[in-house]
Short mmCIF file of C-alpha atoms and ligand atoms in Angstrom, two decimals:
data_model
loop_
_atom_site.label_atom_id
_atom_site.label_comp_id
_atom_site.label_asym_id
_atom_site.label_seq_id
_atom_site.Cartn_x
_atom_site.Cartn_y
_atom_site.Cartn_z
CA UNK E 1 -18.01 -147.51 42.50
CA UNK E 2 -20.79 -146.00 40.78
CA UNK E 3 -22.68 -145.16 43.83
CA UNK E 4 -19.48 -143.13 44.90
CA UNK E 5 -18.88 -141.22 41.79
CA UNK E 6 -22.55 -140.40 41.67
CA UNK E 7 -22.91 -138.84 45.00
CA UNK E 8 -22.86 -135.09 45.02
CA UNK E 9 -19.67 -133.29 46.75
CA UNK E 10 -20.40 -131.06 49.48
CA UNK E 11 -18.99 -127.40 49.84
CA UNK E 12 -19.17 -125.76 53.26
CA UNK E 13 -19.23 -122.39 53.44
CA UNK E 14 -18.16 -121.04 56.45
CA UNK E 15 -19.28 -117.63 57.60
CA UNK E 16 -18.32 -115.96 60.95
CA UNK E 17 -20.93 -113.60 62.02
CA UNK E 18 -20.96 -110.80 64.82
CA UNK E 19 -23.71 -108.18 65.21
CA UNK E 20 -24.76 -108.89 61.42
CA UNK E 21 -28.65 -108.36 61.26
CA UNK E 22 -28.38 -106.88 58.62
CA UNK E 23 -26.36 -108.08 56.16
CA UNK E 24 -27.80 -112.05 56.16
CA UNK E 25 -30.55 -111.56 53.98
CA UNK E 26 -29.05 -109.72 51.05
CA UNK E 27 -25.66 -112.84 51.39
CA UNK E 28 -28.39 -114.97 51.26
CA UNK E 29 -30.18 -113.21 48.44
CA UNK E 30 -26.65 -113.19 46.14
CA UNK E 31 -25.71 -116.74 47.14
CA UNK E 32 -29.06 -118.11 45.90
CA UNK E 33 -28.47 -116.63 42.81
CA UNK E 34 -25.20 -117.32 42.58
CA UNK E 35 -25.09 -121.13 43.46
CA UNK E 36 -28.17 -122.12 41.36
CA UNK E 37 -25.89 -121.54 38.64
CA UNK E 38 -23.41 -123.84 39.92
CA UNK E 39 -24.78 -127.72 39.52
CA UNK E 40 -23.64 -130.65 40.85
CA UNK E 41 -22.79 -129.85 44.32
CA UNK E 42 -24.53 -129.49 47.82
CA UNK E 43 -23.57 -126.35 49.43
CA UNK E 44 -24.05 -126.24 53.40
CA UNK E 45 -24.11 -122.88 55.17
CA UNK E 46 -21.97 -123.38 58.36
CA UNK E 47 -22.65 -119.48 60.02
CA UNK E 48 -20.68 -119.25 63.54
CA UNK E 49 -22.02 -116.48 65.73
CA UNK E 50 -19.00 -114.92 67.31
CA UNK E 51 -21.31 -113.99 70.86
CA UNK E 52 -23.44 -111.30 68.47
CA UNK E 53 -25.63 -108.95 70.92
CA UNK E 54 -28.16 -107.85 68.22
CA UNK E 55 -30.92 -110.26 66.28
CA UNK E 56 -27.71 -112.17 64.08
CA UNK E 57 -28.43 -115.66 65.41
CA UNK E 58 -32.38 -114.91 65.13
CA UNK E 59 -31.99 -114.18 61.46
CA UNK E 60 -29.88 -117.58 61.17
CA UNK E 61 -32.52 -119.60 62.79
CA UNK E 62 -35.07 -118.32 60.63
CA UNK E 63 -33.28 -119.59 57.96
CA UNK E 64 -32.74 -122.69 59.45
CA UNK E 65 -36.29 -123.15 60.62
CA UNK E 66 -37.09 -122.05 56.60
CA UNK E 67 -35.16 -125.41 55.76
CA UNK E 68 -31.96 -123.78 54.17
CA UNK E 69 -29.05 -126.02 54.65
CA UNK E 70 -27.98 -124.08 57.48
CA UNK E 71 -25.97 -124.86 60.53
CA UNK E 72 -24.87 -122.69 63.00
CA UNK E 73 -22.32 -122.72 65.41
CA UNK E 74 -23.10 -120.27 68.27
CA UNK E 75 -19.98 -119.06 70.61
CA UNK E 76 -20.48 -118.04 74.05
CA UNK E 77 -18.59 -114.99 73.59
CA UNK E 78 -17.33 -112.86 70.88
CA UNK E 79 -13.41 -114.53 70.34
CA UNK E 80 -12.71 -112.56 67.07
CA UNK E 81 -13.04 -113.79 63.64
CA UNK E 82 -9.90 -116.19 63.61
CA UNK E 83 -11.35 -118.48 66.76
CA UNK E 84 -14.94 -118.17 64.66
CA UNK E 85 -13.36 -119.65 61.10
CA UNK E 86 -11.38 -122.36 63.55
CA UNK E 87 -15.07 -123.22 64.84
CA UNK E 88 -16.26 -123.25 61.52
CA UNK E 89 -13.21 -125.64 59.77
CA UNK E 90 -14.02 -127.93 62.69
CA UNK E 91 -17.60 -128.51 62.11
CA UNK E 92 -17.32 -128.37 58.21
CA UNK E 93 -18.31 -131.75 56.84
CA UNK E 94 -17.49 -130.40 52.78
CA UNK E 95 -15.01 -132.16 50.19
CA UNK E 96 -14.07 -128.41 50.04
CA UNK E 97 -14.03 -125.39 52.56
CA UNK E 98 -14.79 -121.90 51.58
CA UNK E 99 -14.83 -119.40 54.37
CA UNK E 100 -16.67 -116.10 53.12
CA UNK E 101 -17.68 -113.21 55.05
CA UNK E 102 -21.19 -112.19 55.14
CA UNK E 103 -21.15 -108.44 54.10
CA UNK E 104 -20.42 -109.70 50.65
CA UNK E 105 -16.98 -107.90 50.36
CA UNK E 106 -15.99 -111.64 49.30
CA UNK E 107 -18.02 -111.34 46.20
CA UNK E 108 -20.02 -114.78 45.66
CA UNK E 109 -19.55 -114.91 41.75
CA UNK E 110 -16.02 -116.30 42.26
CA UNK E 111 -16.91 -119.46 43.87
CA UNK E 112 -17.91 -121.10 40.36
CA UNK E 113 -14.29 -120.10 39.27
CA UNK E 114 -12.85 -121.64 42.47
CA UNK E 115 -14.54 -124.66 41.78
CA UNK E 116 -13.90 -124.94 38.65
CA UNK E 117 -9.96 -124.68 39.62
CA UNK E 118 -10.11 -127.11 42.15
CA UNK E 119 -11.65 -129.79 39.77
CA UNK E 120 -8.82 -129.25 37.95
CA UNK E 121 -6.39 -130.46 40.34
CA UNK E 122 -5.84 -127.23 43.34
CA UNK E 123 -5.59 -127.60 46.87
CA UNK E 124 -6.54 -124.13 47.14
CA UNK E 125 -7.65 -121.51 45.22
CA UNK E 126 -7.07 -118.19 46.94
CA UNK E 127 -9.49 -115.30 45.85
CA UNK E 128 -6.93 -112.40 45.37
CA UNK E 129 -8.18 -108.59 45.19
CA UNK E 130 -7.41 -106.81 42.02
CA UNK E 131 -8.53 -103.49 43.68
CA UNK E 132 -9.22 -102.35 47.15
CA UNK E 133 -9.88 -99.14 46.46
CA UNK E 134 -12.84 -99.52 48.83
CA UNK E 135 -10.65 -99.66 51.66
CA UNK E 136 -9.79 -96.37 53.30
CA UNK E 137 -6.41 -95.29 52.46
CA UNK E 138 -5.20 -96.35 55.47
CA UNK E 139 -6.13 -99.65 55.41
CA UNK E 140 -4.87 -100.39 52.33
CA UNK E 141 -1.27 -98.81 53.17
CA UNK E 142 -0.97 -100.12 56.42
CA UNK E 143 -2.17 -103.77 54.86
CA UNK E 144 1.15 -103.08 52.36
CA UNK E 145 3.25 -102.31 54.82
CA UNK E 146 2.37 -105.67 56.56
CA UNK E 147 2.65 -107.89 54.24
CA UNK E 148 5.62 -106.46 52.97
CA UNK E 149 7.78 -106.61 56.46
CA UNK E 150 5.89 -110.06 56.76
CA UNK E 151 7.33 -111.47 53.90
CA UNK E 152 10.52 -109.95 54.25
CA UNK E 153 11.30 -111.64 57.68
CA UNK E 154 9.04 -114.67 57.73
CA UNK E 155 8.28 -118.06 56.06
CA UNK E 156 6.21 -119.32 54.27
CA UNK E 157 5.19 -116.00 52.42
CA UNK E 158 1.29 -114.60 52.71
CA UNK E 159 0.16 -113.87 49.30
CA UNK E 160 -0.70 -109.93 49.72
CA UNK E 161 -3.65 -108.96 48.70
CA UNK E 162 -5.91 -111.92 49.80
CA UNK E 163 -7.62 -112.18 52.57
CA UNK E 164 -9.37 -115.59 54.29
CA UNK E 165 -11.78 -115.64 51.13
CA UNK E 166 -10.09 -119.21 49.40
CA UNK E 167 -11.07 -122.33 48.72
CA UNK E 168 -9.82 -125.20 50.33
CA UNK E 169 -9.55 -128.98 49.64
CA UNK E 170 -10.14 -131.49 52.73
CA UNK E 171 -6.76 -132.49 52.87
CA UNK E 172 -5.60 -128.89 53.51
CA UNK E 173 -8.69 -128.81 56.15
CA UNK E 174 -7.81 -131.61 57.83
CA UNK E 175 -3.98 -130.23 58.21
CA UNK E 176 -5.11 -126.99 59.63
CA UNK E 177 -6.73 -129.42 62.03
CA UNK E 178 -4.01 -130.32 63.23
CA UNK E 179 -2.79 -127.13 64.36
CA UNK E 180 -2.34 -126.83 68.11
CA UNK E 181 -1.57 -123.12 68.69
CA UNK E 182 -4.63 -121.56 70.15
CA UNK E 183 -3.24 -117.90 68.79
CA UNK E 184 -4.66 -118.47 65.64
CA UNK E 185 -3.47 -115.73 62.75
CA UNK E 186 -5.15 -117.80 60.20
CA UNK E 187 -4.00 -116.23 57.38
CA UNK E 188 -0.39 -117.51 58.20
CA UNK E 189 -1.47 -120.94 59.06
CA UNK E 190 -3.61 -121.28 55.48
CA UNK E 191 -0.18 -120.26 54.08
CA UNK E 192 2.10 -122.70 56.94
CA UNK E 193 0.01 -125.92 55.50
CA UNK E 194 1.01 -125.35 51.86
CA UNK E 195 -0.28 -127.65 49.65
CA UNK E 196 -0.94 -126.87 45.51
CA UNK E 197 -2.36 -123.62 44.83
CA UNK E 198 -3.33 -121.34 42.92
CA UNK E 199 -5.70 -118.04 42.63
CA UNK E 200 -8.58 -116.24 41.19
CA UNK E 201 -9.41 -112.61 41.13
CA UNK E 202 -11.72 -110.39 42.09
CA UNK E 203 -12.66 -106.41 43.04
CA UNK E 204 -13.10 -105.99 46.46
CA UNK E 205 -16.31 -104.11 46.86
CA UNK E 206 -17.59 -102.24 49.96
CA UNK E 207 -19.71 -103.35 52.33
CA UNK E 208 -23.39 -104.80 51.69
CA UNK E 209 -24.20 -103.23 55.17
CA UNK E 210 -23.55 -102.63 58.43
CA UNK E 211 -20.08 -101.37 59.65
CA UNK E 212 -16.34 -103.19 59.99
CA UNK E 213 -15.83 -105.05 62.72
CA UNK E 214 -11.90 -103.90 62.82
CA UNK E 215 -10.60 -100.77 64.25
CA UNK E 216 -7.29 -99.39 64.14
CA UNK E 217 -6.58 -101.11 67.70
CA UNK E 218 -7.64 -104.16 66.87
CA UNK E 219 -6.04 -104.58 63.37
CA UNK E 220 -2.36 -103.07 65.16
CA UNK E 221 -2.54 -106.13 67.93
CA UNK E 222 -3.63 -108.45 64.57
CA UNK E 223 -0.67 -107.53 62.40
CA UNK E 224 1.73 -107.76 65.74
CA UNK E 225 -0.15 -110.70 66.44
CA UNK E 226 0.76 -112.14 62.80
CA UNK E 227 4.41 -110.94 62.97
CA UNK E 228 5.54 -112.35 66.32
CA UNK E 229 3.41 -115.63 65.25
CA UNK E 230 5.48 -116.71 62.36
CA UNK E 231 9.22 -114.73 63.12
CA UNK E 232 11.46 -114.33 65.49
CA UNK E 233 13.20 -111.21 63.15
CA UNK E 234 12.03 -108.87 66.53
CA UNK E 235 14.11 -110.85 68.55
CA UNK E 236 16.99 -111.08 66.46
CA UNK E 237 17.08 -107.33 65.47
CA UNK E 238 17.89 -106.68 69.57
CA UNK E 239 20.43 -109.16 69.26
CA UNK E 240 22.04 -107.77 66.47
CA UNK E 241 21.64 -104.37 67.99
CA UNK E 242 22.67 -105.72 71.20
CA UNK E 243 26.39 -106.89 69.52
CA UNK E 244 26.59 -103.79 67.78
CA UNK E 245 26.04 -101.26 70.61
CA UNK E 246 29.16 -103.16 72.45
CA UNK E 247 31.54 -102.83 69.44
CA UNK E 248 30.88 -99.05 69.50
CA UNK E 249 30.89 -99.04 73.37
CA UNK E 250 34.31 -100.84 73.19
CA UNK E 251 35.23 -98.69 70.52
CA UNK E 252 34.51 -96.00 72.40
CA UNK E 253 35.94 -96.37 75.84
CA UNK E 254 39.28 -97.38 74.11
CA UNK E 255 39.26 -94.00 72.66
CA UNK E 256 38.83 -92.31 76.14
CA UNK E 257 41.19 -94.37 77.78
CA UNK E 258 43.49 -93.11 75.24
CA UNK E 259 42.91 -89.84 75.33
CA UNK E 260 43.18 -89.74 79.34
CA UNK E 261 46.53 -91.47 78.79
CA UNK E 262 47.63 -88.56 76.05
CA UNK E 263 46.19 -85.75 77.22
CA UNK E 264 45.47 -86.33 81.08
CA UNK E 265 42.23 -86.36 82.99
CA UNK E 266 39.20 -84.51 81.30
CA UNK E 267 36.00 -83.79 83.72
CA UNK E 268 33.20 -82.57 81.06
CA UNK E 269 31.36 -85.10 79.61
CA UNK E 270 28.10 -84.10 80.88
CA UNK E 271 26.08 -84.03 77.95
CA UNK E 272 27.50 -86.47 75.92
CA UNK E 273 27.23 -88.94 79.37
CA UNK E 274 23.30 -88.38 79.31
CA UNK E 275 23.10 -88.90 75.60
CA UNK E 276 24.37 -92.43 75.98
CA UNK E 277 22.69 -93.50 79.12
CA UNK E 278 19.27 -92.30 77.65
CA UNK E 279 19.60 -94.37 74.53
CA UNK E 280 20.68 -96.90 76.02
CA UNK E 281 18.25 -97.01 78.41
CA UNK E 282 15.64 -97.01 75.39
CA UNK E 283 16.82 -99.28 73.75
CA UNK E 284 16.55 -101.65 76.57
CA UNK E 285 13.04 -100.41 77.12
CA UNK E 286 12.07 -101.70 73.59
CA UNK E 287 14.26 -104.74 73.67
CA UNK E 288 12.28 -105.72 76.85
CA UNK E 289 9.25 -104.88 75.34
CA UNK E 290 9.78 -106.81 72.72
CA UNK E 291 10.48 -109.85 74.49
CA UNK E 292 7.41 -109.24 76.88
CA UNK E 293 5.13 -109.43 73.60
CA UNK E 294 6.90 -113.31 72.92
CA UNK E 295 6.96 -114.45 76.38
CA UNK E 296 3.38 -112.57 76.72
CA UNK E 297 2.51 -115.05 73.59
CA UNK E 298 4.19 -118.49 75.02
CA UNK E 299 2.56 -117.54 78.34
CA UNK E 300 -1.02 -117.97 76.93
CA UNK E 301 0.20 -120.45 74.46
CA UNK E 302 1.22 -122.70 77.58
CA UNK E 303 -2.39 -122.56 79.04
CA UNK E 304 -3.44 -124.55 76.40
CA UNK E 305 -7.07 -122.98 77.11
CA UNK E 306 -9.46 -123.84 73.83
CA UNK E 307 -9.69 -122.16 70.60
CA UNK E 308 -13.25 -121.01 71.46
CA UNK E 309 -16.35 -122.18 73.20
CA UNK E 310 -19.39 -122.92 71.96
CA UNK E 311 -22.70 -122.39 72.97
CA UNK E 312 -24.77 -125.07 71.38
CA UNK E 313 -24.64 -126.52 67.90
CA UNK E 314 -28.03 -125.69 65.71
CA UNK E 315 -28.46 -128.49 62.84
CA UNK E 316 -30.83 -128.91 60.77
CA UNK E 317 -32.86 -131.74 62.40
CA UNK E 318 -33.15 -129.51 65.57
CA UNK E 319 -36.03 -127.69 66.25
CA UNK E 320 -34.18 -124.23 65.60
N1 UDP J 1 -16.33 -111.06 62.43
C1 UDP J 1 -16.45 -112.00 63.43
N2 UDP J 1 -15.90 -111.74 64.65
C2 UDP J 1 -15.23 -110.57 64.93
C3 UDP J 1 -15.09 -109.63 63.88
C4 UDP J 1 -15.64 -109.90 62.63
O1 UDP J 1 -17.03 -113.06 63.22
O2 UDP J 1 -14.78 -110.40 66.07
C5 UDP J 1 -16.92 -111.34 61.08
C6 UDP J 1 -17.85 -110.29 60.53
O3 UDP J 1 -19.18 -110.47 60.97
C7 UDP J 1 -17.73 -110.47 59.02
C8 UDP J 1 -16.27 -110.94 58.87
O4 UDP J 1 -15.85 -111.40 60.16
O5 UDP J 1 -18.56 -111.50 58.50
C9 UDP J 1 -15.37 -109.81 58.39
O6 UDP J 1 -15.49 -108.68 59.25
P1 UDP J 1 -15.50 -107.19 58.71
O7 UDP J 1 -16.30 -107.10 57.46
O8 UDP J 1 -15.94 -106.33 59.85
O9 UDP J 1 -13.96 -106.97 58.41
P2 UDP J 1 -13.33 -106.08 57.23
O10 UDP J 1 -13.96 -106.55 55.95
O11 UDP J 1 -13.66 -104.68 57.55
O12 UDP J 1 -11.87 -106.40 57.31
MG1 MG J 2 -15.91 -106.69 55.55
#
């Protein structure tokens, strides 16, 4: 029993990287500083290189080859961010999970607080943002508006304000595991698994270096991505719509037949024809449209093709 409660717990850190030269040296740099402070625990380094094109997975072997605690997971592609961090909880071997990004917009300083809250009894400790004023003003808004109509029509809720920056105890790791769906909007599944939790805070500062890896295109498909993953309110709005449009339309051709019967046959109409038949016809357009984006999403969710692939697995012992 002694030997058990003696032996150091592990903490994987999980960092997705793509096309971060660099920005590896100054993480590196703050974690240093900021773990020595923290005693008691190993801390390994699990970096997945999401198919990076520049000298990334060069810098990560260095470190490797410089005996950090390093492993790196290296994709044969570039699958986004949410295939990297599945990589990454795969491999992680830690009594706790911690996925970080590596431009040190997830400042380092808060992982003694998350550990100290775990050792108190959380599942997870989510790192919320007190501030994001340095996101553009865009960002920020558009991130309100999401989690707003999120939360609205979906379940569980997504804390706002808190990105993938949390820690995580192995039971909640081994859960997400066990989470088939190769769409993976991470954020919801952290929040689908449940378990205790609770949160620290931070300011959300800008980036160490280098530039975002998110345009406007790619966060729209995310946040569609995360809406039609966890609700089927799209769906049910053009069903609601779809009973509603019929009540007027009977509404409304009782009132002509009436009329006809009153006042006899009236032939204009012209305008008021082509005002119904082009709404209508839009609001078919989007109700299709809408149901091409779920059976667009159940289509590649029935290939059942893997989360990512990966190149080769660099441990320690190899000769990086
Ligand atoms: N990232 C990744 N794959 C991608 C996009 C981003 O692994 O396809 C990594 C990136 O290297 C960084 C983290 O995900 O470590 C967060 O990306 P970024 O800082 O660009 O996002 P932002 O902070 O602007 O939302
Ligand atoms: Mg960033």
């Amino acid at each position: 029993m002694s030997r058990v409660s003696k032996k150091r717990k592990i903490v994987s850190l999980i960092i997705p990287v793509l096309n971060e030269e660099e920005a590896i040296s100054p993480f590196m740099a703050e974690m240093d500083g900021c773990l020595a402070g923290i005693s008691g625990y190993h801390f390994e380094y699990i970096f997945v290189d999401d198919g990076s094109t520049d000298s990334t997975l060069a810098r990560l072997r260095d470190l490797a080859e410089a005996g950090m605690p390093v492993r790196i997971i290296e994709l044969s592609r570039n699958f986004g961010k949410e295939a990297a961090l599945s990589a990454g909880i795969d491999h992680a071997e830690g009594d706790a999970v911690i996925p970080i990004d590596v431009d040190l917009q997830d400042p380092p300083h808060v992982i003694a607080d998350m550990i100290a809250k775990w050792e108190a009894g959380w599942e997870v400790v989510l790192a919320m943002r007190s501030d994001r004023s340095s996101d553009t003003l865009v960002k920020s808004q558009s991130a309100r508006l999401f989690y707003w109509l999120h939360n609205r029509f979906s379940a569980p809720r997504i804390p706002a304000n808190c990105g993938d920056f949390r820690l995580m105890d192995k039971v909640v790791v081994a859960a997400l595991r066990r989470l088939p769906e190769s769409q993976r909007f991470m954020k919801g599944l952290f929040a689908w698994v449940g378990f205790r939790t609770t949160s620290v805070s931070y300011v959300r500062e800008s980036r160490s270096a280098g530039q975002s890896k998110f345009n406007v295109g790619k966060l729209l498909d995310f946040a569609i991505q995360g809406f039609t993953s966890f609700s089927l309110a799209p769906l049910r709005l053009w069903h609601i719509l779809g009973v509603m449009v019929s009540l007027l339309s009977l509404a409304f051709a009782t009132f002509i037949v009436v009329r006809v019967l009153v006042h006899g046959i009236d032939v204009p109409g012209y305008a008021s024809l082509m005002v119904v038949v082009l709404f209508l016809g839009g609001l078919q357009l989007i109700g299709i449209g809408v149901l091409g984006e779920y059976l667009g999403r159940s289509y590649f969710e029935a290939k059942r093709r893997p989360i990512y692939i990966i190149r080769k697995v660099h441990s320690r012992q190899d000769d990086c």
